[in-house]
Amino acid sequence: MSYYHIQSIPLTDLAEQFGTPLYVYDANKIIEKISILRDSFKNVNLKIKYACKANTNLAILKLMRKHGVEIDVVSPEELRLAMMAGFEGSQITFTPSGVSFDEIELAAELGTRINLDNLDVLEKFGQRYGSTKEALIRLKPHVFGGGNEKIMTAHPESKFGISIHQKEEILAIVEKYDMKIIGLHQHTGSDVKNADAFTQAATAILEMAFSFKDLEIIDLGGGFKVAYQDGDVVTDMAKVGEILTSAFLNFSKKYGRDLQLWFEPGKFLVSEAGTFLTTANVVKIDPIKTFVGVNSGLNHLGRPMMYGAFHDIFNASNQNETEKNEYRVVGYICETDTFSWTPEGKQGERLMNKVTAGDIIAIKNAGAYCFSMASQYNSRLLPAEVLVLEGEAKLIRKRDTFEDIVRNLIDIEV
Ligand SMILES: *Cc1c(COP(=O)(O)O)cnc(C)c1O
């Protein structure tokens, strides 16, 4: 039943009430994931910092806040959204990459925690603030997460973080300006399957940590892998929790202080909560294959074309399992925009309950990096978003109108 419903509301009812294309999020699923994470780290002083670039809808941010989750932002605009959602500066971490120092200053003035991710910025921060403002340092631990290389961020060639091999340079700057470094950070990347990658990264960071005297925080980033299909290898949270808890408690004892352990999950908290509802515009029978063309495309949900990502797809209008066909599910954008990738990372077909034009085609795992990456390409309107909260479907973003497409255009004489 749950396949075709969210909190007992049929997906087809949601499509009818709000129209398609439509992003729908299940608040219960998000709350459940928060408690799984908490349970896995119940023996440490844990703080969860939701990496909000995964999904920045205000209602999602408020839901996180209500459930005691704090927030990680990567741009001044995300910072402002976090403040709109009611987070205080001290609950917000700014973890940008390659931004101008103006943005760092703005975040510092607003009292957020900042992850400094290159030596130049570290030096500027030291010059500007000395010991008057606290900061964290983002390190690059030189580990591989074992997933898709497009979304790995801690390997030797990654642009993110300051290499752990530059420890001497870091310490020289910190000492020169008497800086108060209260935390060390690393983020291995997304879809990190094996517990080992987390352990390796943690080991590298904790070794380094003894060289800093003011630490209060160890921030091990996000990247927990979730299931995109049946039988998917996912991060074993209980195991990661057990291994990291013991490493962390050992470290805290040797360091001589009780520290906070931070994580910044994005995908883990919101991916599975989201379902994207589209309508089948056409069923196109070609000599070789049958296409289902839906009223959306890579403009709204780009992960398949961007990463070769597998998203489960099903016909929400037809629960009859007895007549199934192979379909290549494609979008309406004037590009090849296939939604149905194979588990091996190729464009392919899916076995689905028979599709008729007008059926609601649902795409799963649409809560993370889907709406937040959507664009107006082909001058198409951004979809609406709905949150199902305590059994009730609430509109949390209106569908774009043509006005949104032309809003900033300046109509000059040519
Ligand atoms: C994107 C990001 C995350 C979240 O990654 P997920 O794979 O969504 O868990 C965490 N920390 C930082 C610094 C990020 O940029």
Coordinates of C-alpha atoms and ligand atoms in Angstrom, one line a residue:
M1 CA 0.0 0.0 0.0
S2 CA 2.7 2.4 0.9
Y3 CA 4.1 2.3 -2.7
Y4 CA 1.0 4.1 -4.0
H5 CA 0.3 6.3 -1.0
I6 CA 1.9 8.8 1.3
Q7 CA 0.5 8.6 4.8
S8 CA -2.5 6.8 3.3
I9 CA -3.2 9.6 0.8
P10 CA -3.2 8.1 -2.7
L11 CA -0.5 9.6 -5.0
T12 CA -3.1 9.9 -7.7
D13 CA -5.2 12.1 -5.4
L14 CA -2.2 14.4 -4.7
A15 CA -1.7 14.7 -8.5
E16 CA -5.3 15.5 -9.0
Q17 CA -5.5 18.1 -6.2
F18 CA -2.2 19.9 -7.0
G19 CA -1.5 19.1 -10.6
T20 CA 1.7 17.7 -12.1
P21 CA 4.7 17.9 -12.2
L22 CA 4.7 17.8 -8.4
Y23 CA 7.2 17.1 -5.7
V24 CA 5.7 15.5 -2.7
Y25 CA 7.5 15.0 0.6
D26 CA 6.6 12.7 3.5
A27 CA 7.4 14.5 6.8
N28 CA 7.2 11.2 8.7
K29 CA 10.0 9.7 6.7
I30 CA 12.2 12.7 7.5
I31 CA 11.4 12.4 11.2
E32 CA 12.1 8.6 11.1
K33 CA 15.6 9.2 9.5
I34 CA 16.5 11.8 12.1
S35 CA 15.8 9.3 14.9
I36 CA 17.7 6.5 13.1
L37 CA 20.7 8.8 13.1
R38 CA 20.3 9.8 16.7
D39 CA 19.9 6.2 17.8
S40 CA 23.1 5.3 16.0
F41 CA 25.1 7.9 17.9
K42 CA 23.2 7.8 21.2
N43 CA 26.4 7.6 23.3
V44 CA 28.1 10.8 22.1
N45 CA 27.2 14.4 22.2
L46 CA 25.8 14.5 18.7
K47 CA 24.7 17.4 16.6
I48 CA 23.0 17.0 13.3
K49 CA 23.5 19.8 10.8
Y50 CA 21.2 19.3 7.9
A51 CA 23.1 20.0 4.6
C52 CA 20.2 22.1 3.3
K53 CA 21.4 22.3 -0.3
A54 CA 19.7 18.9 -0.7
N55 CA 16.3 20.5 -0.3
T56 CA 15.9 24.1 0.8
N57 CA 12.1 24.4 1.0
L58 CA 11.3 26.6 4.0
A59 CA 8.9 24.0 5.4
I60 CA 11.5 21.3 5.3
L61 CA 14.0 23.6 7.1
K62 CA 11.3 24.4 9.7
L63 CA 10.6 20.7 10.2
M64 CA 14.3 20.0 10.8
R65 CA 14.4 22.8 13.3
K66 CA 11.3 21.6 15.1
H67 CA 13.0 18.2 15.5
G68 CA 16.2 19.6 17.0
V69 CA 18.3 19.4 13.8
E70 CA 20.6 22.4 13.1
I71 CA 21.8 23.4 9.6
D72 CA 24.7 23.6 7.2
V73 CA 24.6 26.2 4.4
V74 CA 26.9 26.8 1.5
S75 CA 25.8 30.3 0.2
P76 CA 24.6 33.6 1.7
E77 CA 21.2 32.9 0.2
E78 CA 20.9 29.5 2.0
L79 CA 22.1 31.3 5.1
R80 CA 19.2 33.8 4.8
L81 CA 16.7 30.9 4.2
A82 CA 18.0 29.3 7.4
M83 CA 17.4 32.5 9.3
M84 CA 13.9 32.7 7.7
A85 CA 13.2 29.2 9.1
G86 CA 14.1 30.5 12.6
F87 CA 17.7 29.2 13.0
E88 CA 20.0 31.4 15.1
G89 CA 23.4 32.3 13.8
S90 CA 25.1 29.9 16.3
Q91 CA 23.0 27.0 14.9
I92 CA 24.1 27.6 11.3
T93 CA 27.4 26.4 9.8
F94 CA 28.6 28.0 6.7
T95 CA 30.7 25.5 4.6
P96 CA 31.4 27.2 1.3
S97 CA 34.0 26.3 -1.3
G98 CA 35.9 28.9 -3.2
V99 CA 33.8 31.9 -2.2
S100 CA 34.9 35.5 -1.9
F101 CA 36.0 36.7 1.5
D102 CA 33.0 39.1 1.6
E103 CA 30.7 36.1 2.0
I104 CA 32.9 34.7 4.9
E105 CA 32.8 38.2 6.5
L106 CA 29.0 38.3 6.2
A107 CA 28.6 34.9 7.8
A108 CA 31.0 35.9 10.6
E109 CA 29.1 39.1 11.3
L110 CA 25.8 37.1 11.5
G111 CA 27.5 34.8 14.2
T112 CA 27.5 31.6 12.2
R113 CA 30.1 28.9 12.5
I114 CA 32.4 28.9 9.5
N115 CA 34.4 26.1 7.9
L116 CA 37.5 27.7 6.4
D117 CA 38.5 25.6 3.4
N118 CA 41.7 27.1 2.0
L119 CA 44.9 28.5 3.4
D120 CA 44.4 32.0 1.9
V121 CA 41.0 32.4 3.5
L122 CA 42.4 31.0 6.8
E123 CA 45.1 33.7 6.7
K124 CA 42.6 36.5 5.8
F125 CA 40.3 35.3 8.6
G126 CA 43.2 35.4 11.0
Q127 CA 44.2 38.9 9.9
R128 CA 40.7 40.2 10.2
Y129 CA 39.5 38.6 13.4
G130 CA 42.6 37.2 15.3
S131 CA 41.2 35.4 18.3
T132 CA 38.0 37.4 18.4
K133 CA 36.0 35.0 16.2
E134 CA 35.9 31.2 16.4
A135 CA 36.2 29.1 13.2
L136 CA 36.4 25.6 12.0
I137 CA 38.8 24.2 9.4
R138 CA 37.7 22.0 6.6
L139 CA 40.4 19.4 5.9
K140 CA 40.9 17.1 3.0
P141 CA 41.8 13.8 4.5
H142 CA 42.9 12.1 1.2
V143 CA 40.3 9.2 1.3
F144 CA 38.1 7.7 -1.3
G145 CA 34.5 7.2 -0.5
G146 CA 34.1 4.3 -3.0
G147 CA 31.1 5.8 -4.9
N148 CA 30.6 7.9 -8.0
E149 CA 33.7 10.0 -8.6
K150 CA 31.6 13.0 -9.5
I151 CA 30.3 13.2 -6.0
M152 CA 33.5 12.4 -4.0
T153 CA 35.1 15.3 -2.2
A154 CA 37.9 14.1 0.0
H155 CA 40.3 12.3 -2.4
P156 CA 43.7 13.7 -3.1
E157 CA 42.6 15.7 -6.2
S158 CA 39.4 17.1 -4.7
K159 CA 39.0 20.9 -4.7
F160 CA 37.5 20.8 -1.2
G161 CA 39.3 21.4 2.1
I162 CA 42.9 22.0 3.1
S163 CA 45.1 19.0 2.6
I164 CA 46.1 17.2 5.8
H165 CA 49.6 17.3 4.2
Q166 CA 49.6 21.1 4.8
K167 CA 49.3 20.7 8.5
E168 CA 52.5 22.8 9.2
E169 CA 51.2 25.7 7.1
I170 CA 47.8 25.6 8.9
L171 CA 49.4 25.6 12.3
A172 CA 51.7 28.4 11.4
I173 CA 48.8 30.6 10.4
V174 CA 46.7 29.7 13.4
E175 CA 49.6 30.5 15.7
K176 CA 50.6 33.7 13.9
Y177 CA 47.1 35.3 14.4
D178 CA 46.3 33.5 17.7
M179 CA 43.2 32.1 16.0
K180 CA 40.6 30.2 18.0
I181 CA 39.9 27.0 16.0
I182 CA 37.1 25.2 17.7
G183 CA 36.5 22.5 15.2
L184 CA 37.9 20.3 12.5
H185 CA 35.7 19.3 9.6
Q186 CA 35.8 16.8 6.7
H187 CA 33.2 15.6 4.2
T188 CA 34.0 12.6 2.2
G189 CA 31.3 13.0 -0.5
S190 CA 27.9 11.6 -1.3
D191 CA 26.8 8.0 -1.4
V192 CA 29.6 6.7 0.8
K193 CA 28.9 3.0 1.0
N194 CA 31.5 1.6 3.2
A195 CA 31.9 2.2 6.9
D196 CA 35.7 2.1 6.3
A197 CA 35.7 5.4 4.4
F198 CA 34.2 7.1 7.4
T199 CA 36.7 5.4 9.7
Q200 CA 39.6 6.4 7.6
A201 CA 38.5 10.0 7.4
A202 CA 37.8 10.1 11.1
T203 CA 41.2 8.6 11.9
A204 CA 43.0 11.2 9.8
I205 CA 41.0 14.1 11.4
L206 CA 41.4 12.8 14.9
E207 CA 45.2 12.4 14.5
M208 CA 45.4 16.0 13.4
A209 CA 43.2 17.2 16.2
F210 CA 45.9 16.8 18.9
S211 CA 47.7 19.7 17.3
F212 CA 44.8 22.1 18.1
K213 CA 44.2 23.1 21.7
D214 CA 40.8 24.8 21.5
L215 CA 38.7 22.1 19.9
E216 CA 35.1 21.7 20.9
I217 CA 33.8 20.0 17.7
I218 CA 34.7 17.2 15.3
D219 CA 32.5 17.5 12.2
L220 CA 32.5 14.4 10.0
G221 CA 30.3 15.7 7.2
G222 CA 27.5 13.8 5.4
G223 CA 27.4 11.4 2.6
F224 CA 25.5 8.5 4.1
K225 CA 24.2 6.3 1.3
V226 CA 20.5 5.6 1.0
A227 CA 18.7 2.9 -1.0
Y228 CA 17.6 3.9 -4.5
Q229 CA 16.4 0.4 -5.4
D230 CA 15.7 -2.9 -3.8
G231 CA 18.8 -4.6 -2.6
D232 CA 21.0 -1.4 -2.8
V233 CA 24.1 -1.3 -0.5
V234 CA 23.4 1.4 2.0
T235 CA 25.5 2.9 4.8
D236 CA 25.1 0.6 7.8
M237 CA 24.3 3.3 10.3
A238 CA 24.4 1.0 13.3
K239 CA 27.9 -0.1 12.3
V240 CA 29.2 3.3 11.4
G241 CA 27.7 4.5 14.7
E242 CA 29.4 1.9 16.7
I243 CA 32.8 2.3 15.1
L244 CA 32.9 6.0 15.2
T245 CA 31.4 6.3 18.7
S246 CA 34.2 4.2 20.1
A247 CA 36.9 6.1 18.1
F248 CA 35.5 9.4 19.1
L249 CA 35.1 8.6 22.8
N250 CA 38.7 7.3 22.9
F251 CA 39.9 10.5 21.2
S252 CA 37.9 12.7 23.6
K253 CA 39.4 10.9 26.6
K254 CA 43.0 11.4 25.3
Y255 CA 42.3 15.0 24.2
G256 CA 41.0 15.6 27.8
R257 CA 37.7 17.2 26.9
D258 CA 34.2 16.2 26.0
L259 CA 33.7 17.2 22.4
Q260 CA 30.6 17.5 20.2
L261 CA 30.4 15.1 17.2
W262 CA 28.7 16.7 14.2
F263 CA 27.3 15.2 11.0
E264 CA 25.9 17.1 8.0
P265 CA 23.7 14.7 6.2
G266 CA 21.6 15.9 3.3
K267 CA 20.5 12.9 1.2
F268 CA 20.2 10.6 4.2
L269 CA 17.5 12.8 5.8
V270 CA 15.4 13.8 2.8
S271 CA 16.0 11.6 -0.3
E272 CA 13.6 8.8 0.5
A273 CA 10.9 11.2 1.8
G274 CA 10.4 12.6 -1.7
T275 CA 8.3 11.4 -4.6
F276 CA 8.1 13.2 -7.9
L277 CA 4.7 12.9 -9.7
T278 CA 4.5 13.4 -13.5
T279 CA 1.9 12.7 -16.0
A280 CA 2.4 10.4 -19.1
N281 CA 1.8 12.7 -22.1
V282 CA 2.5 10.0 -24.7
V283 CA 3.1 6.3 -25.0
K284 CA 5.2 6.0 -28.1
I285 CA 5.6 2.6 -29.6
D286 CA 8.7 2.4 -31.6
P287 CA 9.9 -0.7 -33.5
I288 CA 12.6 -1.3 -31.0
K289 CA 11.3 0.1 -27.7
T290 CA 8.3 1.8 -26.1
F291 CA 8.8 5.3 -24.8
V292 CA 6.7 6.9 -22.1
G293 CA 7.1 10.7 -22.4
V294 CA 6.2 12.6 -19.2
N295 CA 5.4 16.2 -18.6
S296 CA 8.9 16.9 -17.0
G297 CA 12.5 16.3 -17.8
L298 CA 16.1 16.9 -16.8
N299 CA 15.1 20.5 -16.0
H300 CA 13.1 19.3 -13.0
L301 CA 15.0 16.1 -11.9
G302 CA 18.5 16.1 -13.2
R303 CA 20.2 13.4 -11.2
P304 CA 19.8 10.6 -13.9
M305 CA 21.3 12.7 -16.7
M306 CA 23.9 14.3 -14.4
Y307 CA 25.1 11.3 -12.5
G308 CA 23.6 8.3 -14.3
A309 CA 21.6 7.9 -11.1
F310 CA 19.0 5.2 -10.7
H311 CA 15.6 6.3 -9.5
D312 CA 12.8 3.8 -9.0
I313 CA 9.9 4.7 -11.3
F314 CA 6.4 3.3 -11.3
N315 CA 2.9 3.8 -12.6
A316 CA 0.9 5.3 -9.7
S317 CA -2.4 5.0 -11.7
N318 CA -2.3 1.3 -12.4
Q319 CA -1.8 -1.2 -9.6
N320 CA -2.6 -4.2 -11.8
E321 CA 0.5 -6.3 -11.7
T322 CA -0.7 -8.8 -14.4
E323 CA 0.2 -6.8 -17.5
K324 CA 3.6 -5.3 -17.4
N325 CA 5.7 -3.8 -20.2
E326 CA 9.2 -2.5 -20.7
Y327 CA 9.3 1.3 -21.0
R328 CA 11.9 3.9 -21.5
V329 CA 10.7 6.8 -19.4
V330 CA 11.8 10.1 -21.0
G331 CA 11.2 13.8 -20.5
Y332 CA 9.8 16.5 -22.8
I333 CA 13.0 18.6 -23.0
C334 CA 14.8 19.0 -26.3
E335 CA 17.7 17.0 -25.1
T336 CA 18.1 13.3 -24.4
D337 CA 16.5 13.3 -21.0
T338 CA 16.0 9.7 -19.9
F339 CA 14.8 9.1 -16.4
S340 CA 15.0 5.3 -16.6
W341 CA 18.7 4.4 -16.1
T342 CA 19.8 0.9 -15.5
P343 CA 21.5 -0.1 -12.2
E344 CA 24.7 -0.3 -14.3
G345 CA 24.5 3.4 -15.1
K346 CA 23.1 3.2 -18.7
Q347 CA 20.0 4.7 -20.2
G348 CA 17.5 1.8 -20.3
E349 CA 14.0 0.5 -19.8
R350 CA 11.9 -0.3 -16.8
L351 CA 9.3 -3.0 -16.3
M352 CA 6.2 -1.2 -15.3
N353 CA 2.5 -1.8 -15.0
K354 CA 0.9 -1.0 -18.3
V355 CA 1.0 2.7 -19.0
T356 CA -1.8 4.6 -20.8
A357 CA -1.5 8.3 -21.7
G358 CA -2.7 10.4 -18.7
D359 CA -1.4 8.0 -16.1
I360 CA 0.6 9.4 -13.1
I361 CA 4.2 8.2 -13.3
A362 CA 6.0 8.5 -10.0
I363 CA 9.7 8.8 -9.4
K364 CA 11.1 7.9 -6.0
N365 CA 14.0 9.2 -4.0
A366 CA 13.1 12.7 -5.1
G367 CA 13.6 14.5 -1.8
A368 CA 17.4 15.3 -2.2
Y369 CA 19.1 17.2 -5.0
C370 CA 16.0 17.2 -7.2
F371 CA 13.9 20.4 -6.8
S372 CA 17.0 22.2 -5.4
M373 CA 18.8 21.5 -8.7
A374 CA 15.9 22.3 -11.0
S375 CA 16.1 25.0 -13.7
Q376 CA 13.8 26.8 -16.2
Y377 CA 15.6 25.3 -19.2
N378 CA 13.4 25.3 -22.3
S379 CA 11.5 28.1 -20.5
R380 CA 9.6 25.5 -18.5
L381 CA 8.0 26.3 -15.2
L382 CA 9.4 25.0 -11.9
P383 CA 7.0 22.4 -10.3
A384 CA 5.0 22.9 -7.1
E385 CA 6.0 21.2 -3.9
V386 CA 3.8 19.6 -1.2
L387 CA 4.6 18.4 2.3
V388 CA 2.4 15.6 3.8
L389 CA 2.4 16.5 7.5
E390 CA 0.4 14.6 10.1
G391 CA -1.8 13.1 7.4
E392 CA -2.5 16.3 5.6
A393 CA -1.1 17.5 2.3
K394 CA 0.1 21.1 2.4
L395 CA 1.2 23.1 -0.5
I396 CA 4.7 24.5 0.3
R397 CA 5.7 26.0 -3.0
K398 CA 3.4 27.3 -5.7
R399 CA 4.0 26.2 -9.3
D400 CA 5.9 28.8 -11.3
T401 CA 4.0 31.0 -13.7
F402 CA 5.2 32.7 -16.9
E403 CA 5.8 35.8 -14.8
D404 CA 8.6 33.9 -13.0
I405 CA 10.3 33.3 -16.3
V406 CA 10.2 36.9 -17.5
R407 CA 10.6 38.7 -14.1
N408 CA 14.1 39.9 -14.5
L409 CA 14.1 40.4 -18.3
I410 CA 14.7 43.9 -19.5
D411 CA 12.9 44.6 -22.7
I412 CA 15.2 46.9 -24.7
E413 CA 14.8 48.3 -28.2
V414 CA 17.0 46.4 -30.6
Ligands
LIG1 C1 26.6 18.4 0.2 C2 27.3 18.4 1.5 C3 26.9 17.5 2.6 C4 25.7 16.5 2.4 O1 26.0 15.5 1.5 P1 24.9 14.3 1.4 O2 25.5 13.3 0.5 O3 23.7 14.9 0.9 O4 24.8 13.7 2.8 C5 27.5 17.6 3.8 N1 28.5 18.5 4.0 C6 28.9 19.3 3.0 C7 30.0 20.3 3.3 C8 28.3 19.3 1.8 O5 28.7 20.2 0.8

